[in-house]
CSV table of C-alpha atoms and ligand atoms in Angstrom, one decimal:
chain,number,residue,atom,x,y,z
A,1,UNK,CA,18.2,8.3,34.7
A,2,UNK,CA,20.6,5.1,34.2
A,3,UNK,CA,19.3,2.7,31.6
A,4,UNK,CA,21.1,-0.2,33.7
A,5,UNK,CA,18.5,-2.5,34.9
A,6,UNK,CA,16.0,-1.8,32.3
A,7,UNK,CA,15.4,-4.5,29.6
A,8,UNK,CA,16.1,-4.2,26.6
A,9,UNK,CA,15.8,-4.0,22.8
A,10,UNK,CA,17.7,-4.4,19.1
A,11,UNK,CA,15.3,-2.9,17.3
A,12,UNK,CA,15.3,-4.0,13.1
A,13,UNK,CA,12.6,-1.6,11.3
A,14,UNK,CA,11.2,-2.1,7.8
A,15,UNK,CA,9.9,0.5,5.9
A,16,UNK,CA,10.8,3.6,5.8
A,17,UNK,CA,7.6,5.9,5.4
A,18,UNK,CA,5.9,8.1,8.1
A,19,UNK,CA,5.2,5.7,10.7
A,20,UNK,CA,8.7,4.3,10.8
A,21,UNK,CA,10.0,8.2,10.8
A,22,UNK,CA,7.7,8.7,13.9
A,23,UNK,CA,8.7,5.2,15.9
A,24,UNK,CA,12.1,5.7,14.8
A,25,UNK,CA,12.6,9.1,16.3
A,26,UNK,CA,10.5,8.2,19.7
A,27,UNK,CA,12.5,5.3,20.3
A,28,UNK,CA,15.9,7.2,20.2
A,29,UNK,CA,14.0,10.2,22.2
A,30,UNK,CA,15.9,10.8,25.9
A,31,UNK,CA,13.3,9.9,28.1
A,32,UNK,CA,13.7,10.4,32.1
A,33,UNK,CA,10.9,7.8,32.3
A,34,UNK,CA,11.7,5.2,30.0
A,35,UNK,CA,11.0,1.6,31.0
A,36,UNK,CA,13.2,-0.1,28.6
A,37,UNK,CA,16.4,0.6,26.7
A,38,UNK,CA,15.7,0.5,23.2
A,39,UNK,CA,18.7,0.7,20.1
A,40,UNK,CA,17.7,1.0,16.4
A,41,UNK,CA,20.4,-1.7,14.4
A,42,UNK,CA,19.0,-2.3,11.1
A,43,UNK,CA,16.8,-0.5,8.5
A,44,UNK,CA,15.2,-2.2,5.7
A,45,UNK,CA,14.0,-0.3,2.7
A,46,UNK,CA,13.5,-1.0,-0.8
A,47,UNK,CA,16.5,1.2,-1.8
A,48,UNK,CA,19.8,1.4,0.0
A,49,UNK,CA,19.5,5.4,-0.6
A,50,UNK,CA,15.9,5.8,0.8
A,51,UNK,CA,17.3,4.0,3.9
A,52,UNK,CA,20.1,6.1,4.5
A,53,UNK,CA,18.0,9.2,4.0
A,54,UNK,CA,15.7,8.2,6.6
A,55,UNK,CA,18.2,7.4,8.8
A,56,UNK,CA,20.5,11.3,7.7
A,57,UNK,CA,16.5,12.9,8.3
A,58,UNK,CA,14.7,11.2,11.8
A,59,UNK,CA,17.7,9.5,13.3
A,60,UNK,CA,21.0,11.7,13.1
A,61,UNK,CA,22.1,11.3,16.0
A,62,UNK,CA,22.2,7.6,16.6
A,63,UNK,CA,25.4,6.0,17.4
A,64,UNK,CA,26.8,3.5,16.1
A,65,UNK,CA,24.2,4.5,13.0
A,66,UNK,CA,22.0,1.5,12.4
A,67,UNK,CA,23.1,-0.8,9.3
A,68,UNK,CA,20.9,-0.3,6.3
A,69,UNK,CA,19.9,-2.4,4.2
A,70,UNK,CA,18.2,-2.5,0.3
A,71,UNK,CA,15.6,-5.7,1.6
A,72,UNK,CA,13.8,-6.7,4.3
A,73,UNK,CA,15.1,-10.3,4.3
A,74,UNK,CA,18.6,-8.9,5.6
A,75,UNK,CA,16.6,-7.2,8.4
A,76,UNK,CA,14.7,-10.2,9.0
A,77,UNK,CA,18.3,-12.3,9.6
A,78,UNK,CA,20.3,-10.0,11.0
A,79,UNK,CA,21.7,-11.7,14.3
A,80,UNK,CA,21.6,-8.0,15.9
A,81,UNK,CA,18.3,-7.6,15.6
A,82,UNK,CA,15.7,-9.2,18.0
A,83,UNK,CA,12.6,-7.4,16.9
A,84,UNK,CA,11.3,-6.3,13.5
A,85,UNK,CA,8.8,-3.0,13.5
A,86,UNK,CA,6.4,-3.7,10.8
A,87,UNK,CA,5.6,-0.4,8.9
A,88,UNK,CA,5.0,-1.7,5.7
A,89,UNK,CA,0.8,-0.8,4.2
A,90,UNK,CA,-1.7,-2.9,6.1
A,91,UNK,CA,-2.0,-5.5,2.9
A,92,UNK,CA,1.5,-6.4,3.2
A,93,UNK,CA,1.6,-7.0,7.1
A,94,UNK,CA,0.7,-10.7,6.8
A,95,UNK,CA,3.6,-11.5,5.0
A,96,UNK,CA,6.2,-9.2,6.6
A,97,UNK,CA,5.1,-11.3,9.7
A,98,UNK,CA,5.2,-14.7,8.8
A,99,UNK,CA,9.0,-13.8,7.2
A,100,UNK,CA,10.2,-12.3,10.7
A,101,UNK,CA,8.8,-14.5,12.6
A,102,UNK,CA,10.3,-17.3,10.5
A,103,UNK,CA,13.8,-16.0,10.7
A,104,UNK,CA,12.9,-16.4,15.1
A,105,UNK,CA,12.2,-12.9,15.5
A,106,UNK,CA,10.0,-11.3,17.8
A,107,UNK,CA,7.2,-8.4,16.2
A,108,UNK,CA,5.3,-5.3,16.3
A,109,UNK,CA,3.2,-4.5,13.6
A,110,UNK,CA,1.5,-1.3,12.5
A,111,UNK,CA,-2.6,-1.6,12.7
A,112,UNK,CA,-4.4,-2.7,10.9
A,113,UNK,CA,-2.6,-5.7,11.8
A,114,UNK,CA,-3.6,-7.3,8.9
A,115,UNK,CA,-6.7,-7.0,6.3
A,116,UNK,CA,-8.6,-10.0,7.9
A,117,UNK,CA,-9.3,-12.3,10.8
A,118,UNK,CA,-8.0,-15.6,8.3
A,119,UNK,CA,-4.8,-13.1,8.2
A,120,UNK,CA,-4.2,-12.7,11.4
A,121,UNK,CA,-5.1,-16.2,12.7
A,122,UNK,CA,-2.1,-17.4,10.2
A,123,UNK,CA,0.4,-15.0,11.5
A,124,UNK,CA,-0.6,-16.1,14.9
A,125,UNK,CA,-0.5,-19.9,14.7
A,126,UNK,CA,3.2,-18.8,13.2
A,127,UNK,CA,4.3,-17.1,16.0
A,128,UNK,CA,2.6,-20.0,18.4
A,129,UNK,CA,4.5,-22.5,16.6
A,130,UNK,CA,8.3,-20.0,16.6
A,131,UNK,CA,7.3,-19.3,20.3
A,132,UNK,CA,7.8,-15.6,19.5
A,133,UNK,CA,6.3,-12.5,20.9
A,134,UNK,CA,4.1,-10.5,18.3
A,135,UNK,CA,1.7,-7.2,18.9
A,136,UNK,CA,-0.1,-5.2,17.1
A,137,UNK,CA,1.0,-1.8,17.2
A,138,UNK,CA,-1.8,0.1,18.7
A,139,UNK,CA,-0.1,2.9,20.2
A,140,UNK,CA,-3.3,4.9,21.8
A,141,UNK,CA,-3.9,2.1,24.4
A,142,UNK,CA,-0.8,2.1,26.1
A,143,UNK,CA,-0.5,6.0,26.7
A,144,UNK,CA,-0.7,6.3,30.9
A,145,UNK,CA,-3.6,9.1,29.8
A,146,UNK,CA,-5.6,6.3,28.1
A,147,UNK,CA,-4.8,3.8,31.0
A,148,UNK,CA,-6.4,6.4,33.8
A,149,UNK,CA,-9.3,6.8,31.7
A,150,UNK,CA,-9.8,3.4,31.3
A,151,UNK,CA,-9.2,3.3,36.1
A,152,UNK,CA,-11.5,6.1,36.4
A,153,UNK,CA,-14.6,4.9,33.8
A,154,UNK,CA,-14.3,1.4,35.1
A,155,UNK,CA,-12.7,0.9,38.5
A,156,UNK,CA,-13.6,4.0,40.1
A,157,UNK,CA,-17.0,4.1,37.8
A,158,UNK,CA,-16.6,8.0,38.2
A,159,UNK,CA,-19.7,8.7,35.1
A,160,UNK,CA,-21.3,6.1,36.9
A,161,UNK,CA,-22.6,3.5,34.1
A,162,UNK,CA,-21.5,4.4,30.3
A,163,UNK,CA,-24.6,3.9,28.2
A,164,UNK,CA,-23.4,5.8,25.2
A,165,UNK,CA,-20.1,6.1,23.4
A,166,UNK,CA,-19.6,8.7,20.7
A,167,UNK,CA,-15.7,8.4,19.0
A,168,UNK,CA,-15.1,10.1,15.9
A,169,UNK,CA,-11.6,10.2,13.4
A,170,UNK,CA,-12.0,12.1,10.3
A,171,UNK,CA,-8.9,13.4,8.4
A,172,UNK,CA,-9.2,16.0,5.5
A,173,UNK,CA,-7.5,13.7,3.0
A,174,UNK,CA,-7.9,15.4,-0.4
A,175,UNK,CA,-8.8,11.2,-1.5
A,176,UNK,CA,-9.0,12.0,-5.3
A,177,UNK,CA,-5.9,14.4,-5.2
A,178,UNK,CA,-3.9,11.3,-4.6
A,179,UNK,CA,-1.6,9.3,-6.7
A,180,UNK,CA,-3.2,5.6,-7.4
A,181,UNK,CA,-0.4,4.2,-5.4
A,182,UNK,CA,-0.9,5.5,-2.3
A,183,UNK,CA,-2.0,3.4,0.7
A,184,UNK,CA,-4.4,5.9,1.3
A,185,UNK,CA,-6.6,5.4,-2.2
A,186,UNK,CA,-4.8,1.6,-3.5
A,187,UNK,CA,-7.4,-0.9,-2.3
A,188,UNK,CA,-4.7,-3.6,-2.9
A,189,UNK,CA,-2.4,-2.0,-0.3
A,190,UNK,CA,-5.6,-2.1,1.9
A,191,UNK,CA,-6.7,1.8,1.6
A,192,UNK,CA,-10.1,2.9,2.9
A,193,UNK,CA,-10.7,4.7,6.4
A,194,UNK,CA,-12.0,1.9,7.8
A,195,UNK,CA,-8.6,0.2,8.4
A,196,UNK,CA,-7.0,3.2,8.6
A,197,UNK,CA,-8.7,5.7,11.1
A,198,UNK,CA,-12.1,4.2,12.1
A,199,UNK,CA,-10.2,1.4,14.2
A,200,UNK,CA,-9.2,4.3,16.8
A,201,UNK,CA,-12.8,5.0,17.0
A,202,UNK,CA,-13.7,1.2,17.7
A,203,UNK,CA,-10.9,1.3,20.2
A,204,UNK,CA,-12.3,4.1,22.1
A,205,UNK,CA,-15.7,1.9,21.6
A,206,UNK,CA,-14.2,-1.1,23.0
A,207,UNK,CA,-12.3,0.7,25.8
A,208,UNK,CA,-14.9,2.4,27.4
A,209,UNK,CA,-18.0,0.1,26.9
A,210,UNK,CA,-16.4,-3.0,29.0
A,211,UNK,CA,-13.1,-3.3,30.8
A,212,UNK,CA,-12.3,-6.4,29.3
A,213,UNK,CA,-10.7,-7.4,26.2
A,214,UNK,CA,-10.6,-10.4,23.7
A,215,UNK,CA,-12.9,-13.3,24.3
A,216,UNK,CA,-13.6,-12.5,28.2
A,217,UNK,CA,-15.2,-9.5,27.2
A,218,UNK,CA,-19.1,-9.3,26.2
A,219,UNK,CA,-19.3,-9.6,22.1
A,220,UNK,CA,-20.6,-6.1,21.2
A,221,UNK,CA,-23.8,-6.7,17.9
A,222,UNK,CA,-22.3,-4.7,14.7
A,223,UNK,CA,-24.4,-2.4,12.7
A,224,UNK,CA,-22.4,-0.3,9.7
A,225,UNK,CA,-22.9,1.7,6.8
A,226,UNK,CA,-19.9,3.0,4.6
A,227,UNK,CA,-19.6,5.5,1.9
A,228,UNK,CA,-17.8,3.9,-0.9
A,229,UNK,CA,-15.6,5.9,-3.7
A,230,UNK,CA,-13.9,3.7,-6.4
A,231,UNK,CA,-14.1,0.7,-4.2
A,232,UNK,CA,-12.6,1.9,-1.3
A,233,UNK,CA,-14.7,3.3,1.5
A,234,UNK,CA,-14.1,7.0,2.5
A,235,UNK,CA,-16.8,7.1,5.6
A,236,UNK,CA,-17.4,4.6,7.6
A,237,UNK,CA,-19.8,4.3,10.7
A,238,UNK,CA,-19.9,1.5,12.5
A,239,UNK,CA,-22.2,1.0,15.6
A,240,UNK,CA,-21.3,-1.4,19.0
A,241,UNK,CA,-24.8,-2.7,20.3
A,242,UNK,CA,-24.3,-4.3,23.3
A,243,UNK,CA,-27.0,-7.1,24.0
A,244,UNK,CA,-26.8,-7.4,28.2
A,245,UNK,CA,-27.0,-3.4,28.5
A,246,UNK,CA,-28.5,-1.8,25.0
A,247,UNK,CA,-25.7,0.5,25.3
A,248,UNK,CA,-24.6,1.3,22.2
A,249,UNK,CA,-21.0,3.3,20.9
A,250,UNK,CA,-21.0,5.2,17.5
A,251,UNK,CA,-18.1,5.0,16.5
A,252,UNK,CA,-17.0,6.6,12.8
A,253,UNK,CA,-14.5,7.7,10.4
A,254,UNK,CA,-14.0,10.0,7.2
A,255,UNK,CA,-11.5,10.9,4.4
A,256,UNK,CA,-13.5,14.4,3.5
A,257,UNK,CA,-13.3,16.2,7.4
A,258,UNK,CA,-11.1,17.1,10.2
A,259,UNK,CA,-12.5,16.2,13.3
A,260,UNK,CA,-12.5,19.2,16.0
A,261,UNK,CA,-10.5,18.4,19.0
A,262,UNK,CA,-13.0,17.1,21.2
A,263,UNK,CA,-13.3,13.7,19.5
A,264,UNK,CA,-14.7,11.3,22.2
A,265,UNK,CA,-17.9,11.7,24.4
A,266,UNK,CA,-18.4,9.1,26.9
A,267,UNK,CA,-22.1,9.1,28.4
A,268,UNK,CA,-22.7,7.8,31.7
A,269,UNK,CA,-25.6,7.9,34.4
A,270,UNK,CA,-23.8,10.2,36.4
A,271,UNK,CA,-22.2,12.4,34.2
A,272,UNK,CA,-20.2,12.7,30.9
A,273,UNK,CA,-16.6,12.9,29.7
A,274,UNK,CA,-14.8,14.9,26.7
A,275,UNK,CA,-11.7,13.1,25.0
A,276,UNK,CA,-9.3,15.7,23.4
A,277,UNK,CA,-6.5,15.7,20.7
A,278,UNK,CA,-4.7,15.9,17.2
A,279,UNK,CA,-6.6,12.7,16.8
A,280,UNK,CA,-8.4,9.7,18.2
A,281,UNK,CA,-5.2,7.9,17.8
A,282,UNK,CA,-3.5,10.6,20.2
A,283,UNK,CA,-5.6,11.6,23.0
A,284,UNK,CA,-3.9,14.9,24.9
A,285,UNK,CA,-6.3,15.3,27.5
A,286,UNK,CA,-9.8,14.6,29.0
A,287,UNK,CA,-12.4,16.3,30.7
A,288,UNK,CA,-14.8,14.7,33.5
A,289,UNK,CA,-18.0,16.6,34.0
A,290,UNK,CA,-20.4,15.3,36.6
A,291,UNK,CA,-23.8,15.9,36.7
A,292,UNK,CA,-24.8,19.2,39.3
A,293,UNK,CA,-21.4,19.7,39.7
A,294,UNK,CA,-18.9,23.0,38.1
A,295,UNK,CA,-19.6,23.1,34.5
A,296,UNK,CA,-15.5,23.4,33.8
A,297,UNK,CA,-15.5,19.9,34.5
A,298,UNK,CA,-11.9,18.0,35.8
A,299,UNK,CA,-9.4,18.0,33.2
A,300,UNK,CA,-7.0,15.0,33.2
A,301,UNK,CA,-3.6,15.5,31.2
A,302,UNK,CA,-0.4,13.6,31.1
A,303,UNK,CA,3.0,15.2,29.4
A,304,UNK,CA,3.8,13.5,26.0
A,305,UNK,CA,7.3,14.0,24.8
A,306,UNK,CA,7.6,13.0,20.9
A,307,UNK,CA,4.4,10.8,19.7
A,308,UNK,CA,4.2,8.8,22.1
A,309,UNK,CA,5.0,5.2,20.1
A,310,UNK,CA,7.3,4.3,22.8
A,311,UNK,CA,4.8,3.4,25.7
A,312,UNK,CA,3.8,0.1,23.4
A,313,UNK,CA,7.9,-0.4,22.8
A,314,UNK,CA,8.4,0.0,26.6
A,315,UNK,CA,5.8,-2.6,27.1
A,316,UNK,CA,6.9,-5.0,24.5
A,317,UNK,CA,10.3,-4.6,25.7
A,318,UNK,CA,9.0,-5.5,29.0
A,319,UNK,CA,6.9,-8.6,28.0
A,320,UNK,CA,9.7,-10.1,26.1
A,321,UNK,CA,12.4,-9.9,28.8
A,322,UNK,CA,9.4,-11.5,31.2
A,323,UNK,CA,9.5,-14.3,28.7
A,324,UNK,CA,5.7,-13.4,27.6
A,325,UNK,CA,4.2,-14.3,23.7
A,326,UNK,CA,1.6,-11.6,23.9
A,327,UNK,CA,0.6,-8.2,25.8
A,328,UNK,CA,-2.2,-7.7,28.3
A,329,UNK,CA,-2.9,-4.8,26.9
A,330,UNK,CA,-3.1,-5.7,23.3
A,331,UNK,CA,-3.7,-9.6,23.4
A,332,UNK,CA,-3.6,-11.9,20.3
A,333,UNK,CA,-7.5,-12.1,20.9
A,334,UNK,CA,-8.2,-8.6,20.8
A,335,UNK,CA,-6.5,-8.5,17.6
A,336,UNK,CA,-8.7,-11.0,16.4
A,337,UNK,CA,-12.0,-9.4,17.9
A,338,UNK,CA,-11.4,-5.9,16.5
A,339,UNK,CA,-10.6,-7.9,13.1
A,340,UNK,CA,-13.6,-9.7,13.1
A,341,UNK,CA,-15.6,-6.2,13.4
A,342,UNK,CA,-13.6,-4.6,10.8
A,343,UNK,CA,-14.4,-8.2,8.6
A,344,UNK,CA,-18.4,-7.5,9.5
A,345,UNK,CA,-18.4,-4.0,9.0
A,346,UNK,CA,-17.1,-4.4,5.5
A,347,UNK,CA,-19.7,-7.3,4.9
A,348,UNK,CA,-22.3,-4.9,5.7
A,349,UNK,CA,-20.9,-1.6,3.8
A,350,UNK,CA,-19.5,-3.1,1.0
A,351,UNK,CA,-15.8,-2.4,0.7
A,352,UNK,CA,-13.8,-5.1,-0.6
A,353,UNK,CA,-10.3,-6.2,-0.9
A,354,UNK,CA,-8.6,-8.0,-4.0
A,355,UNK,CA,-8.5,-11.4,-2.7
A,356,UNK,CA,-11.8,-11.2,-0.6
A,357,UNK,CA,-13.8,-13.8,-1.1
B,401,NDP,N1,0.3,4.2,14.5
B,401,NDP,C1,0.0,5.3,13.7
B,401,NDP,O1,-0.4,6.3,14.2
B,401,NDP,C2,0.1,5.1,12.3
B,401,NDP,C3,0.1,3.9,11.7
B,401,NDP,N2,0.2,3.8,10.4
B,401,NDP,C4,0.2,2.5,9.8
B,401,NDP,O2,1.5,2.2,9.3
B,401,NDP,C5,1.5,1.6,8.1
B,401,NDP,C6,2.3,2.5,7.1
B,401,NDP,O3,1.7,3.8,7.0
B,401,NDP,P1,2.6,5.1,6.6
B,401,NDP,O4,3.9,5.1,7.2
B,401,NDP,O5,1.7,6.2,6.7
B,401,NDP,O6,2.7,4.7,5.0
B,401,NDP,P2,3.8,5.4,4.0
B,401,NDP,O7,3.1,5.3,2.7
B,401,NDP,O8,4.3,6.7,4.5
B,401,NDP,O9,5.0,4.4,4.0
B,401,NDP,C7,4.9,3.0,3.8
B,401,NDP,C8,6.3,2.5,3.5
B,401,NDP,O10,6.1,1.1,3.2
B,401,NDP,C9,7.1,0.6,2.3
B,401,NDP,N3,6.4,-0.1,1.2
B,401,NDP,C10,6.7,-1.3,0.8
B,401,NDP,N4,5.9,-1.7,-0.2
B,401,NDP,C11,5.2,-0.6,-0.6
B,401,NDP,C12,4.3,-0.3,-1.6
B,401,NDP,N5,3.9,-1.3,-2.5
B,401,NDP,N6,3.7,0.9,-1.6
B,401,NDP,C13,4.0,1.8,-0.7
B,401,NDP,N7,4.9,1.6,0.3
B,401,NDP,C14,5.5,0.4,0.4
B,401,NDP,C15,7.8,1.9,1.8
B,401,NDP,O11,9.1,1.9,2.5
B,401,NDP,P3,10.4,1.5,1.8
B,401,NDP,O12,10.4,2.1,0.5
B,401,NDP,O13,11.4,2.1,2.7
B,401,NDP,O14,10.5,0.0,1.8
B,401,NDP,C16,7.0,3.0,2.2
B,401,NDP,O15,7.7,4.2,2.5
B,401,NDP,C17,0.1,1.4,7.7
B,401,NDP,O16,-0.3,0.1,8.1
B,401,NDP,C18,-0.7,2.4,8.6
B,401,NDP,O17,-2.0,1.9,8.9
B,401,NDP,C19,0.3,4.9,9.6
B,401,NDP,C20,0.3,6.2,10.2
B,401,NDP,C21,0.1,6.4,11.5
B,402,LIG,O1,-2.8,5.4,12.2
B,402,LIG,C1,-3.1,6.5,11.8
B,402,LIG,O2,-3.3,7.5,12.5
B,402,LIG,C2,-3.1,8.8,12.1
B,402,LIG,C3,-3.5,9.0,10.6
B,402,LIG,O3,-3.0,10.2,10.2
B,402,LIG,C4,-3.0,7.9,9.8
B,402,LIG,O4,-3.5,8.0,8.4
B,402,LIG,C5,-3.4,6.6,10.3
B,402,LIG,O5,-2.8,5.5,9.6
């Protein structure tokens, strides 16, 4: 399909690790579906070499190559760019932010957006004040198999009404085999699988317990408990009570176990529903059971080319050229809400942050 007509967007990425690989290759994926045109011009890395290896590696094929460049400032300033990808560790996102956004560009940044609500409510009044768009890069709600899960549980009410929530993400990490550097183990870069992995489990919390996000939806009680090891926290559980209802989602993480496919169970009066994948942060596939009915159940899928990064690019692309600040799907205040129970959660299970206070 022709690209003419679609917005589009000059992409500047910083950062060069895994993430970036992954966004960088899905953005420059042929896609017969694509809702935006999307062109990679600058890469910023912390060496020139580990740029252009990156580029050599994920993005071969990409012509004219992006420019690459040995800071993030020159990304930052580029006039070619109009968007900086943020995949720096979470305890650098703040900063990375407030530099884009004060050289006027618009932002996606990996989750966890940054390590706090304070954080986040200063890279926000930033942006207010540029008049940029900004997002926080969380990928898993804008796949179109998330999106009919969230029709069919709350439009259509097909389990009839959710009371229970179970969302699990635990990765075999091999913690203590790491160096002290990685983001994984550092709790200066903001390590711990709180941050990391047990936000997709709050997100499948939030999605499925009330159709709304940000402030217009109803302000679930938080209960947690984490496992700590050498101040970071390598299990955490965190529980969603919600005070109208009692309805509660479980929703929890770990460092030392893969979870099996089935990750998700959604409980509702009339039946139940199974969420599959790699990983709570990339659903492949659900599975509607209702009560008295076939005990196969209804399985939903939806092709995935690539990761899948490139439904949020499409729709930032698309809020930008509309001339919006924020996404419907991922608001500023949603941001701010999942923030605030990451904030509690860690008030209640003890892991800290250098410059917590
Ligand atoms: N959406 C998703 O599914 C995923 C999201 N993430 C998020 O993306 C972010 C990055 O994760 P990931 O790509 O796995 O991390 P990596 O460790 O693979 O890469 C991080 C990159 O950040 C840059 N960096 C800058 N300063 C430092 C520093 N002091 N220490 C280490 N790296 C530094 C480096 O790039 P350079 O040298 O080029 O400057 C490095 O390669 C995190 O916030 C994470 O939560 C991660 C994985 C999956
Ligand atoms: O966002 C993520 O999702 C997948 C995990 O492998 C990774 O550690 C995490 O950052």
């Amino acid at each position: 399909m022709s690209s003419e007509g679609l917005p589009s967007l000059r992409w500047g990425i910083i950062a060069t690790g895994q993430i970036s690989s992954w966004f960088a290759s899905d953005l420059t994926l042929l896609r017969p579906n694509a809702k935006a045109k999307h062109t990679i011009t600058a890469i910023g890395s912390s060496s020139r070499e580990k740029g252009e290896a990156f580029v050599a590696r994920w993005i071969p094929d990409v012509s004219p190559p992006p420019k690459v460049y040995s800071s993030y400032d020159q990304v930052f300033n580029h006039p070619d760019v109009d968007i900086i990808y943020v995949g720096t560790p979470n305890s650098f996102h703040k900063q990375n932010c407030l530099d884009a956004i004060a050289a006027g560009k618009h932002v996606l940044c990996e989750k966890a957006f940054t390590l706090n609500v304070r954080e986040a409510e200063e890279v926000f009044n930033a942006a207010r004040e540029k008049g940029v768009f900004i997002m926080e890069a969380m990928w898993t709600r804008f796949f179109p198999l998330v999106r009919k899960l969230h029709r069919l549980v709350h439009k259509d009410r097909v389990i009839g009404d959710v009371h229970r929530v179970f969302a699990d993400l635990g990765l075999d990490q091999d913690i203590s085999s790491l160096g002290p550097d990685s983001r994984l183990k550092n709790p200066a870069l903001g390590a711990g699988t709180l941050l990391d992995i047990c936000i997709y489990s709050i997100t499948w919390g939030l999605l499925t317990m009330d159709s709304r996000t940000g402030e217009s939806a109803e302000q679930p009680v938080i209960k947690a408990v984490q496992t700590l090891s050498h101040s970071i926290d390598v299990a955490s559980t965190v529980l969603l009570l919600y005070p109208s209802t009692q309805k509660q989602a479980i929703c929890t993480s770990t460092a030392m176990f893969r979870t099996p496919d089935v990750f998700c169970r959604i409980e509702g009066t009339n039946g139940h529903i199974e969420v599959q994948g790699v990983s709570a942060s990339c659903p492949t596939a659900f599975t509607i059971f209702i009560k008295g009915r076939s005990s196969e159940g209804e399985r939903h899928t939806v092709p995935k080319p690539g990761h899948g990064l490139y439904w949020e690019a499409d729709a930032v692309a698309q809020d930008i050229a509309a001339g919006r600040k924020e996404n419907a799907i991922m608001p500023w205040s949603e941001t701010l809400r999942v923030l605030g129970i990451l904030d509690e959660a860690r008030r209640q299970g003890g892991a800290r942050f250098p410059g917590d206070d």
